[in-house]
Short mmCIF file of C-alpha atoms in Angstrom, two decimals:
data_model
loop_
_atom_site.label_atom_id
_atom_site.label_comp_id
_atom_site.label_asym_id
_atom_site.label_seq_id
_atom_site.Cartn_x
_atom_site.Cartn_y
_atom_site.Cartn_z
CA MET A 1 -11.84 -33.56 -0.88
CA ALA A 2 -10.33 -30.44 0.41
CA LEU A 3 -11.81 -27.00 -0.46
CA GLN A 4 -10.90 -25.27 -3.51
CA GLN A 5 -11.86 -22.47 -4.16
CA LYS A 6 -10.65 -19.23 -6.52
CA LEU A 7 -10.22 -15.85 -4.16
CA SER A 8 -12.27 -13.69 -4.93
CA ARG A 9 -12.63 -9.87 -5.65
CA GLU A 10 -14.28 -8.55 -2.45
CA PHE A 11 -10.80 -10.47 -0.43
CA TYR A 12 -8.19 -8.82 -2.55
CA THR A 13 -10.32 -5.87 -1.88
CA GLN A 14 -10.64 -6.09 2.03
CA PRO A 15 -9.53 -2.87 3.38
CA ASP A 16 -6.82 -4.08 6.07
CA VAL A 17 -4.03 -5.27 4.18
CA VAL A 18 -1.78 -6.28 7.06
CA SER A 19 -4.60 -8.48 8.44
CA LEU A 20 -4.95 -9.45 4.33
CA ALA A 21 -1.41 -10.08 4.33
CA ARG A 22 -1.29 -12.08 7.30
CA ASP A 23 -4.58 -14.42 6.15
CA LEU A 24 -2.74 -15.15 2.45
CA VAL A 25 0.05 -17.69 4.75
CA GLY A 26 -1.59 -21.25 3.96
CA LYS A 27 -3.21 -20.14 0.92
CA TYR A 28 -2.49 -20.90 -2.46
CA PHE A 29 -0.69 -18.92 -4.92
CA PHE A 30 -0.72 -20.43 -8.60
CA SER A 31 0.27 -19.74 -12.91
CA CYS A 32 -0.86 -20.97 -16.26
CA PHE A 33 0.44 -20.23 -19.11
CA ASP A 34 0.38 -22.55 -22.36
CA GLY A 35 -1.25 -25.18 -20.15
CA VAL A 36 1.22 -25.31 -17.78
CA LEU A 37 0.57 -25.31 -13.95
CA THR A 38 3.06 -23.96 -11.81
CA GLY A 39 2.60 -22.65 -8.13
CA GLY A 40 2.20 -23.47 -4.31
CA MET A 41 1.36 -22.99 -0.94
CA ILE A 42 2.33 -19.24 0.31
CA VAL A 43 4.68 -19.27 3.81
CA GLU A 44 5.86 -15.37 3.33
CA THR A 45 4.40 -11.83 2.42
CA GLU A 46 4.80 -8.60 3.45
CA ALA A 47 2.34 -5.91 3.57
CA TYR A 48 2.50 -1.74 2.05
CA SER A 49 0.10 0.51 2.41
CA GLY A 50 0.50 3.43 0.90
CA THR A 51 -1.93 5.72 2.47
CA ALA A 52 1.13 5.81 5.52
CA ASP A 53 4.23 3.58 5.00
CA ALA A 54 7.44 5.21 4.69
CA ALA A 55 8.11 1.83 3.14
CA CYS A 56 5.86 2.08 0.72
CA HIS A 57 6.59 3.02 -3.16
CA ALA A 58 3.17 4.66 -4.15
CA HIS A 59 3.69 7.30 0.34
CA LEU A 60 2.34 10.10 0.50
CA GLY A 61 0.54 9.62 -2.28
CA ARG A 62 3.56 8.87 -5.35
CA ARG A 63 2.24 7.98 -8.48
CA THR A 64 3.94 7.07 -11.59
CA LYS A 65 4.85 5.31 -13.85
CA ARG A 66 5.56 2.56 -12.29
CA THR A 67 3.34 2.77 -9.17
CA GLN A 68 0.39 3.57 -10.80
CA ILE A 69 -1.55 0.06 -10.95
CA MET A 70 -1.21 0.14 -7.27
CA TYR A 71 -3.73 2.82 -6.92
CA ALA A 72 -6.25 0.06 -9.29
CA GLN A 73 -9.03 -1.93 -7.13
CA GLY A 74 -7.76 -5.01 -5.23
CA GLY A 75 -7.05 -7.56 -7.42
CA VAL A 76 -4.51 -7.06 -10.16
CA ALA A 77 -1.12 -7.80 -10.13
CA TYR A 78 1.78 -4.91 -8.98
CA VAL A 79 4.93 -6.31 -10.66
CA TYR A 80 8.14 -4.24 -10.60
CA LEU A 81 11.53 -5.02 -11.60
CA ILE A 82 14.96 -4.70 -9.31
CA TYR A 83 18.29 -5.73 -10.44
CA GLY A 84 17.00 -4.46 -13.50
CA ILE A 85 16.64 -8.43 -13.56
CA HIS A 86 14.07 -10.18 -10.44
CA ALA A 87 10.81 -9.47 -11.82
CA LEU A 88 8.86 -9.21 -7.75
CA PHE A 89 5.11 -10.19 -7.57
CA ASN A 90 2.87 -7.97 -5.49
CA ILE A 91 -0.89 -7.95 -4.98
CA VAL A 92 -3.12 -4.82 -5.06
CA THR A 93 -5.62 -4.39 -2.04
CA ASN A 94 -8.32 -2.43 -1.26
CA VAL A 95 -10.57 -0.32 -3.08
CA GLU A 96 -9.87 1.84 -6.06
CA GLY A 97 -7.21 5.12 -5.27
CA THR A 98 -5.93 3.34 -2.31
CA ALA A 99 -2.63 1.87 -3.14
CA ASP A 100 -2.12 -0.32 -0.91
CA ALA A 101 0.14 -4.02 -2.02
CA VAL A 102 0.32 -7.46 -0.59
CA LEU A 103 4.07 -8.32 -1.45
CA ILE A 104 4.22 -12.58 -2.13
CA ARG A 105 8.26 -13.52 -0.91
CA ALA A 106 8.03 -17.42 -0.99
CA ILE A 107 6.08 -20.04 -1.83
CA GLU A 108 6.50 -23.94 -0.75
CA PRO A 109 6.12 -25.40 -4.02
CA THR A 110 3.07 -27.67 -4.60
CA GLU A 111 2.10 -28.69 -8.83
CA GLY A 112 4.96 -28.39 -11.55
CA ILE A 113 7.45 -28.54 -10.00
CA GLU A 114 9.51 -29.87 -12.73
CA GLU A 115 7.96 -27.22 -14.63
CA MET A 116 9.42 -24.59 -11.89
CA GLN A 117 13.16 -27.01 -11.81
CA LEU A 118 13.95 -26.59 -15.21
CA ARG A 119 12.87 -22.28 -14.87
CA ARG A 120 14.87 -22.01 -11.52
CA GLY A 121 17.84 -24.28 -13.37
CA LEU A 122 18.11 -26.49 -10.56
CA PRO A 123 18.54 -29.99 -10.90
CA LYS A 124 17.21 -30.97 -7.79
CA VAL A 125 14.18 -29.61 -5.38
CA GLU A 126 15.71 -26.92 -2.61
CA PRO A 127 14.07 -23.92 -0.81
CA ARG A 128 15.92 -21.62 -3.72
CA LEU A 129 13.86 -23.40 -5.86
CA THR A 130 10.75 -20.45 -4.44
CA ALA A 131 12.18 -19.18 -1.19
CA GLY A 132 12.70 -15.50 -2.27
CA PRO A 133 10.90 -13.07 -3.94
CA GLY A 134 12.76 -13.30 -7.23
CA LEU A 135 12.82 -16.29 -6.87
CA VAL A 136 9.28 -17.78 -6.70
CA THR A 137 8.62 -15.63 -9.97
CA GLN A 138 11.11 -17.05 -12.00
CA ALA A 139 9.72 -20.79 -10.77
CA LEU A 140 6.16 -18.86 -11.98
CA GLY A 141 7.21 -17.45 -15.23
CA ILE A 142 5.97 -13.89 -14.74
CA SER A 143 7.68 -11.33 -15.75
CA THR A 144 6.52 -7.35 -16.23
CA LEU A 145 4.58 -7.60 -18.78
CA HIS A 146 1.72 -9.40 -16.53
CA ASN A 147 1.79 -7.04 -14.48
CA GLY A 148 -1.87 -5.13 -14.08
CA THR A 149 -2.76 -8.72 -14.32
CA ASP A 150 -6.35 -9.46 -12.70
CA LEU A 151 -6.20 -12.15 -10.10
CA THR A 152 -9.47 -13.15 -10.52
CA GLY A 153 -8.62 -15.19 -14.45
CA THR A 154 -7.18 -18.03 -15.70
CA GLU A 155 -3.38 -16.91 -15.96
CA ILE A 156 -2.77 -15.50 -12.04
CA TRP A 157 -4.69 -16.74 -9.31
CA LEU A 158 -5.16 -17.32 -5.08
CA GLU A 159 -6.73 -19.91 -3.89
CA ASP A 160 -7.88 -20.84 -1.00
CA ARG A 161 -8.04 -25.18 -0.41
CA GLY A 162 -9.04 -25.19 3.52
CA VAL A 163 -5.53 -24.73 5.41
CA GLN A 164 -6.17 -23.04 8.55
CA VAL A 165 -2.71 -21.13 10.05
CA PRO A 166 -3.18 -20.96 13.77
CA ASP A 167 -1.77 -17.40 14.66
CA ASP A 168 0.57 -19.99 17.05
CA GLN A 169 2.14 -20.66 13.34
CA ILE A 170 2.92 -17.15 12.30
CA VAL A 171 6.12 -15.36 12.72
CA ALA A 172 5.57 -11.38 12.37
CA GLY A 173 8.63 -9.03 11.86
CA PRO A 174 10.10 -6.08 10.69
CA ARG A 175 9.95 -5.96 6.48
CA VAL A 176 12.98 -6.73 4.71
CA GLY A 177 15.59 -3.40 2.72
CA VAL A 178 13.44 -0.15 4.78
CA ALA A 179 15.08 1.10 6.23
CA TYR A 180 15.42 4.00 5.45
CA ALA A 181 11.60 4.04 5.95
CA GLY A 182 12.71 5.43 9.78
CA ALA A 183 9.77 3.91 11.98
CA ASP A 184 7.84 2.31 9.78
CA ALA A 185 10.94 0.29 9.49
CA LEU A 186 10.10 -1.14 12.13
CA LEU A 187 6.87 -2.56 11.58
CA PRO A 188 5.72 -5.93 12.08
CA TRP A 189 4.49 -6.56 8.55
CA ARG A 190 6.56 -8.68 8.14
CA PHE A 191 4.36 -12.44 8.12
CA SER A 192 5.80 -16.17 7.43
CA LEU A 193 5.53 -19.19 8.61
CA LYS A 194 7.19 -20.43 11.08
CA GLY A 195 9.26 -23.25 10.37
CA SER A 196 8.89 -23.88 7.54
CA ARG A 197 12.53 -24.53 5.45
CA TRP A 198 11.22 -22.50 1.87
CA VAL A 199 11.19 -18.60 3.96
CA SER A 200 13.13 -16.81 1.98
CA LYS A 201 16.61 -15.76 3.67
CA ALA A 202 15.90 -12.10 3.58
CA ASN A 203 17.43 -10.21 0.58
CA PRO A 204 17.87 -6.33 2.52
CA LYS A 205 17.35 -4.98 -1.25
CA TYR A 206 13.99 -6.11 -1.67
CA SER A 207 10.85 -3.90 -0.44
CA VAL A 208 7.56 -2.27 -2.58
#
């Protein structure tokens, strides 16, 4: 039987957000609302560091109504709206007071696929179902109402199902939509599963 273990608070409070973002590729991301389970395997992530990363919303200790949740102890959701339409889901990491986060950009759907199709309005299973950060949240029924949700709870969580992704199957490259960040825009902090059809067609406007 495959390992199915919900990720613990200790996983999320690791100090190296970049390593954590890489390790999330191959983990599973789920939501369960009104008894309906949806989710799948993470195939693309991006790391953001509040300490010294000009691409991060909380760069230089910036605290706003939106970014305040990023300073919480790791293991809660940071969900914000872009274009006034798409909610993007991020995992707050590290210890309280350090604003690190990982954006979940894409998943390979495995559970509740029909429900995800209904939420996305798609008649068939195709990459547009979950191959992009705004698509993932819509498919999983996640909105800004879930900002601050405890990821060790029963509504939104991540699991280790024993999938080991070797380094040669991870593609590391620059993040999307952060050209304004200067040299930090070139950091190879975007991680994806090599050859996966579910990796996003990167929209340059999405960043954290």
